[in-house]
Coordinates of C-alpha atoms and ligand atoms in Angstrom, one line a residue:
M1 CA 0.0 0.0 0.0
K2 CA 1.8 3.1 -1.3
G3 CA 1.2 6.4 -3.1
I4 CA -1.4 9.2 -3.0
I5 CA -4.5 8.5 -1.0
T6 CA -7.3 11.0 -0.7
A7 CA -8.9 11.6 2.7
L8 CA -12.4 11.7 1.3
I9 CA -14.9 14.4 2.1
T10 CA -18.4 13.4 2.9
P11 CA -21.2 15.3 1.2
F12 CA -24.1 15.7 3.7
N13 CA -27.7 16.8 3.1
E14 CA -28.9 19.8 5.1
D15 CA -30.4 17.5 7.8
G16 CA -27.0 15.8 8.4
T17 CA -27.7 12.6 6.5
I18 CA -25.3 11.4 3.7
N19 CA -25.9 12.9 0.2
E20 CA -25.4 9.6 -1.7
E21 CA -25.4 11.0 -5.2
G22 CA -22.9 13.7 -4.2
L23 CA -20.7 11.2 -2.5
R24 CA -20.6 9.0 -5.6
E25 CA -19.7 12.0 -7.7
V26 CA -16.9 13.0 -5.4
V27 CA -15.5 9.4 -5.4
R28 CA -15.7 9.3 -9.2
Y29 CA -13.9 12.7 -9.5
N30 CA -11.1 11.3 -7.2
L31 CA -10.7 8.2 -9.3
D32 CA -11.3 9.5 -12.8
V33 CA -9.8 12.9 -12.7
M34 CA -7.4 13.0 -9.8
K35 CA -6.4 9.3 -10.4
V36 CA -5.3 8.8 -6.8
N37 CA -4.1 5.4 -5.7
G38 CA -6.7 5.0 -2.9
L39 CA -9.2 6.5 -0.6
Y40 CA -9.1 7.0 3.2
V41 CA -12.8 6.8 4.2
G42 CA -14.1 8.0 7.6
G43 CA -11.2 10.2 8.7
S44 CA -11.2 13.7 10.0
T45 CA -11.9 15.0 6.5
S46 CA -15.0 12.8 6.3
E47 CA -16.2 14.6 9.5
S48 CA -16.6 11.0 10.8
F49 CA -16.2 12.0 14.5
L50 CA -19.5 13.9 14.1
M51 CA -21.4 11.0 12.5
D52 CA -23.5 8.3 14.1
E53 CA -22.6 4.6 13.6
E54 CA -25.2 3.9 11.0
S55 CA -24.1 6.8 8.8
K56 CA -20.5 5.6 9.0
R57 CA -21.6 2.1 7.9
Q58 CA -23.5 3.7 5.0
L59 CA -20.5 5.7 4.0
F60 CA -18.3 2.6 3.9
K61 CA -20.9 0.8 1.8
I62 CA -21.5 3.5 -0.8
V63 CA -17.8 4.2 -1.3
K64 CA -17.0 0.5 -1.7
D65 CA -19.9 0.1 -4.2
E66 CA -18.5 3.0 -6.4
I67 CA -14.8 2.2 -6.6
D68 CA -12.7 0.3 -9.2
V69 CA -11.0 -2.9 -8.3
D70 CA -7.5 -1.4 -8.3
T71 CA -8.3 1.4 -5.8
K72 CA -7.0 0.8 -2.3
L73 CA -9.5 1.4 0.4
I74 CA -8.8 2.2 4.0
A75 CA -11.6 2.5 6.5
Q76 CA -11.0 4.8 9.5
I77 CA -13.0 3.1 12.3
G78 CA -11.6 4.7 15.4
A79 CA -14.2 5.7 18.0
L80 CA -14.0 6.2 21.7
N81 CA -16.4 3.4 22.2
I82 CA -14.3 0.2 21.5
E83 CA -17.4 -2.0 20.7
E84 CA -18.5 0.5 18.0
A85 CA -14.9 0.5 16.6
V86 CA -14.8 -3.3 16.5
R87 CA -18.3 -3.5 14.8
L88 CA -17.3 -1.0 12.2
G89 CA -13.9 -2.8 11.6
K90 CA -15.6 -6.1 11.1
E91 CA -18.1 -4.6 8.7
A92 CA -15.4 -2.8 6.6
K93 CA -13.4 -6.0 6.5
E94 CA -16.5 -7.9 5.2
L95 CA -17.1 -5.2 2.6
G96 CA -13.6 -5.8 1.3
Y97 CA -11.7 -2.8 2.5
D98 CA -7.9 -3.4 2.2
A99 CA -7.0 -2.0 5.6
L100 CA -8.5 -0.4 8.7
S101 CA -7.2 2.6 10.5
A102 CA -8.0 4.1 13.9
I103 CA -7.4 7.4 15.5
T104 CA -5.7 7.2 18.9
P105 CA -8.4 7.3 21.6
Y106 CA -8.8 11.0 22.5
Y107 CA -10.5 13.4 24.9
Y108 CA -9.5 11.6 28.1
K109 CA -5.8 11.8 28.7
F110 CA -5.2 8.1 28.2
S111 CA -1.8 6.7 29.2
F112 CA 0.4 5.0 26.5
Q113 CA -0.4 1.6 28.0
E114 CA -4.1 2.3 27.7
I115 CA -3.7 3.4 24.1
K116 CA -1.7 0.3 23.3
A117 CA -4.4 -1.9 25.0
Y118 CA -7.0 -0.2 22.8
Y119 CA -5.2 -1.1 19.6
K120 CA -4.4 -4.6 20.9
R121 CA -8.1 -5.3 21.4
L122 CA -9.1 -3.7 18.2
T123 CA -6.6 -5.6 16.1
D124 CA -7.3 -8.9 17.9
D125 CA -11.0 -8.6 17.4
T126 CA -11.0 -7.4 13.8
D127 CA -8.0 -9.4 12.6
H128 CA -7.4 -7.2 9.6
P129 CA -4.4 -4.9 8.6
M130 CA -4.4 -1.8 10.8
I131 CA -2.8 1.6 10.2
I132 CA -2.4 3.6 13.4
Y133 CA -3.8 7.2 12.9
S134 CA -1.6 9.6 14.8
N135 CA -2.7 13.2 14.9
P136 CA -1.1 14.8 18.0
A137 CA -2.4 18.3 17.2
F138 CA -6.0 17.1 17.4
T139 CA -5.7 14.4 20.0
G140 CA -2.8 15.4 22.3
A141 CA -1.3 11.9 22.1
Q142 CA 2.4 12.3 21.4
F143 CA 4.5 9.1 20.9
S144 CA 8.3 8.6 21.0
V145 CA 10.0 6.4 18.3
E146 CA 10.0 3.6 21.0
D147 CA 6.2 4.0 21.6
Y148 CA 5.5 3.7 17.9
G149 CA 7.8 0.6 17.9
E150 CA 5.5 -1.0 20.5
L151 CA 2.4 -0.2 18.5
L152 CA 4.0 -1.4 15.3
A153 CA 4.9 -4.7 17.0
L154 CA 1.2 -5.6 17.6
P155 CA -0.1 -8.3 15.3
N156 CA -1.9 -6.8 12.2
V157 CA -0.4 -3.3 12.6
I158 CA 1.1 -2.5 9.2
G159 CA 1.9 1.1 9.5
V160 CA 1.1 4.7 10.6
K161 CA -0.8 7.6 9.2
Y162 CA 1.6 10.2 10.5
T163 CA -0.4 13.5 10.7
D164 CA 2.5 15.3 12.4
T165 CA 5.3 17.6 11.2
D166 CA 8.4 16.0 12.9
L167 CA 10.4 14.9 9.8
A168 CA 13.3 13.5 11.8
K169 CA 11.0 11.2 13.8
L170 CA 9.4 9.9 10.6
G171 CA 12.9 9.3 9.1
N172 CA 13.9 7.4 12.3
L173 CA 10.7 5.3 12.2
K174 CA 11.1 4.3 8.5
E175 CA 14.7 3.4 9.2
S176 CA 13.9 1.2 12.2
H177 CA 10.8 -0.3 10.6
P178 CA 11.5 -0.5 6.8
E179 CA 8.9 -3.3 6.4
K180 CA 6.0 -1.0 7.7
V181 CA 4.2 1.7 5.7
F182 CA 4.2 5.4 6.8
F183 CA 1.9 7.9 5.3
S184 CA 2.4 11.6 5.5
G185 CA -0.7 13.6 6.7
A186 CA 0.6 17.1 6.1
D187 CA -0.2 17.9 2.5
E188 CA 1.9 21.1 2.7
M189 CA 4.9 18.9 3.4
L190 CA 4.5 16.1 1.0
L191 CA 7.8 16.8 -0.7
P192 CA 10.0 16.7 2.5
F193 CA 8.1 13.7 3.8
A194 CA 8.5 11.8 0.5
I195 CA 12.3 12.5 0.7
S196 CA 12.4 11.5 4.4
G197 CA 11.0 8.0 3.7
A198 CA 7.2 8.2 3.7
D199 CA 5.7 5.5 1.5
G200 CA 2.9 7.8 0.5
A201 CA 0.5 10.4 1.7
I202 CA -3.1 10.7 2.9
G203 CA -4.6 14.1 2.7
S204 CA -7.8 16.1 2.4
T205 CA -6.6 18.5 -0.3
Y206 CA -6.0 15.6 -2.7
N207 CA -9.7 15.7 -3.3
L208 CA -8.8 18.7 -5.5
L209 CA -5.0 18.4 -5.8
G210 CA -4.5 14.7 -6.2
E211 CA -2.8 15.2 -9.6
D212 CA -0.3 17.6 -8.2
A213 CA 0.3 15.3 -5.3
R214 CA 1.0 12.4 -7.6
T215 CA 3.4 14.5 -9.6
I216 CA 5.4 15.4 -6.5
Y217 CA 5.5 11.9 -5.2
E218 CA 6.6 10.5 -8.6
A219 CA 9.1 13.2 -9.1
V220 CA 10.7 12.4 -5.8
Q221 CA 10.9 8.7 -6.8
K222 CA 12.8 9.8 -9.9
S223 CA 15.0 12.3 -7.9
D224 CA 13.5 15.2 -10.0
L225 CA 13.5 17.7 -7.2
E226 CA 13.1 20.7 -9.4
T227 CA 9.7 19.4 -10.6
A228 CA 8.7 18.4 -7.0
R229 CA 9.6 21.8 -5.6
R230 CA 7.7 23.7 -8.4
V231 CA 4.5 21.6 -7.9
Q232 CA 4.7 21.7 -4.1
S233 CA 4.9 25.5 -4.3
H234 CA 1.8 25.6 -6.5
M235 CA 0.0 23.2 -4.2
N236 CA 0.8 25.3 -1.1
K237 CA -0.6 28.4 -2.7
V238 CA -3.9 26.6 -3.1
I239 CA -3.8 25.1 0.4
D240 CA -3.2 28.6 1.9
F241 CA -6.5 29.7 0.3
L242 CA -8.3 26.5 1.4
L243 CA -7.2 27.0 5.0
E244 CA -8.6 30.5 5.2
G245 CA -12.3 29.5 5.4
G246 CA -11.6 26.0 6.8
V247 CA -10.2 23.3 4.6
Y248 CA -13.1 20.9 4.5
S249 CA -15.8 23.5 3.8
S250 CA -13.6 25.2 1.2
I251 CA -13.0 21.9 -0.6
K252 CA -16.8 21.4 -0.7
Y253 CA -17.3 24.9 -2.1
V254 CA -14.7 24.4 -4.8
F255 CA -16.4 21.1 -5.8
K256 CA -19.7 23.0 -6.1
Q257 CA -18.0 25.5 -8.4
K258 CA -16.9 22.6 -10.6
G259 CA -20.5 21.4 -10.8
I260 CA -20.1 18.5 -8.3
D261 CA -22.6 18.4 -5.4
A262 CA -20.3 18.1 -2.4
G263 CA -23.2 18.9 -0.1
Y264 CA -23.3 20.6 3.3
M265 CA -21.0 20.4 6.3
K266 CA -22.0 18.4 9.3
F267 CA -23.3 20.5 12.2
P268 CA -21.7 22.2 14.2
F269 CA -19.3 22.9 11.3
R270 CA -20.6 25.8 9.3
E271 CA -20.7 26.7 5.6
L272 CA -18.4 29.5 4.2
T273 CA -19.5 33.1 4.7
D274 CA -20.1 35.2 1.6
E275 CA -16.8 36.9 2.3
E276 CA -15.0 33.5 2.5
K277 CA -16.7 32.4 -0.7
K278 CA -15.3 35.5 -2.5
N279 CA -11.9 34.4 -1.3
A280 CA -12.5 30.8 -2.3
D281 CA -13.5 31.9 -5.8
N282 CA -9.8 32.5 -6.5
I283 CA -9.0 28.9 -5.7
L284 CA -10.3 27.4 -8.9
E285 CA -8.3 29.8 -10.9
I286 CA -5.1 29.1 -9.0
I287 CA -5.6 25.3 -9.2
E288 CA -6.0 25.5 -12.9
K289 CA -2.9 27.8 -13.4
Ligands
NAY1 C1 -7.9 12.8 7.8 O1 -8.1 12.0 8.7 O2 -8.8 13.1 7.0 C2 -6.6 13.5 7.8 O3 -5.9 13.5 8.8 C3 -6.2 14.1 6.5 C4 -4.9 14.9 6.7 C5 -5.3 16.4 6.9 N1 -5.3 16.8 8.2 C6 -6.4 17.0 8.9 C7 -6.2 17.3 10.4 O4 -7.5 17.0 8.4 O5 -4.7 16.8 4.7 C8 -4.5 17.2 6.0 C9 -4.7 18.7 6.1 O6 -6.1 19.0 5.8 C10 -3.9 19.5 5.1 O7 -2.5 19.2 5.3 C11 -4.1 21.0 5.1 O8 -3.5 21.6 6.3

């Protein structure tokens, strides 16, 4: 499992249910136009932590139904309630998802031993490849290289989605665990992460910038750093705009400008204001430059 994987957005209806038609269109755009290697379904970008269990199940089903055989699928099933996470993991496995991923349990300040026990139970009970989802800025859970080593030693754990900015740590991790997969989660830093040993990247902006991301990733493989730098700089200009009104809502707005019904945000996330929409109107132009 390698390459560029889009952290999929979820189009919602105004009442918070999934907009199935919109979701299918967004999936097709990612596969047919962005031509990404895979989809990360149910992550932060999917607003999954705001969704009820039934909606998450529906999301996994619709996406699986829409994809092509060669698209890699990862289901983010992490939830504070371990029984829910196990149920979702078993369901995603049955649907044919290639791997599971789970955010480190959050909100309570769990000790490392508690977090490790959570993954042990999740991986034992689902018995399917697992990618640890580490996002210290959102969860507060910071791991040392040794901590990661303990998690990576659990049966079924195949790698880490590393949504962090510590390049040296990622380099150390890849060197000590060459057989595991490490995905960068900071789209702005795809180039340095690819150089530092990341096997690929999972990101929300790849819904719109998947082609750029593939170019950067492939250029690094060919040691064409000139191309990689030029395209990363283009990508970062777009990302700056996306971040201004909120990255997920801006992505949905740009999709709508492209004629794709990316739906509403899940409450309490809000839609872009008129002012933010004006700013976002520049994004399409910059993307296409
Ligand atoms: C997820 O689970 O959807 C992700 O973690 C995707 C990674 C994104 N980080 C977050 C916190 O959503 O793609 C990044 C991020 O949006 C991008 O780098 C812009 O800052």
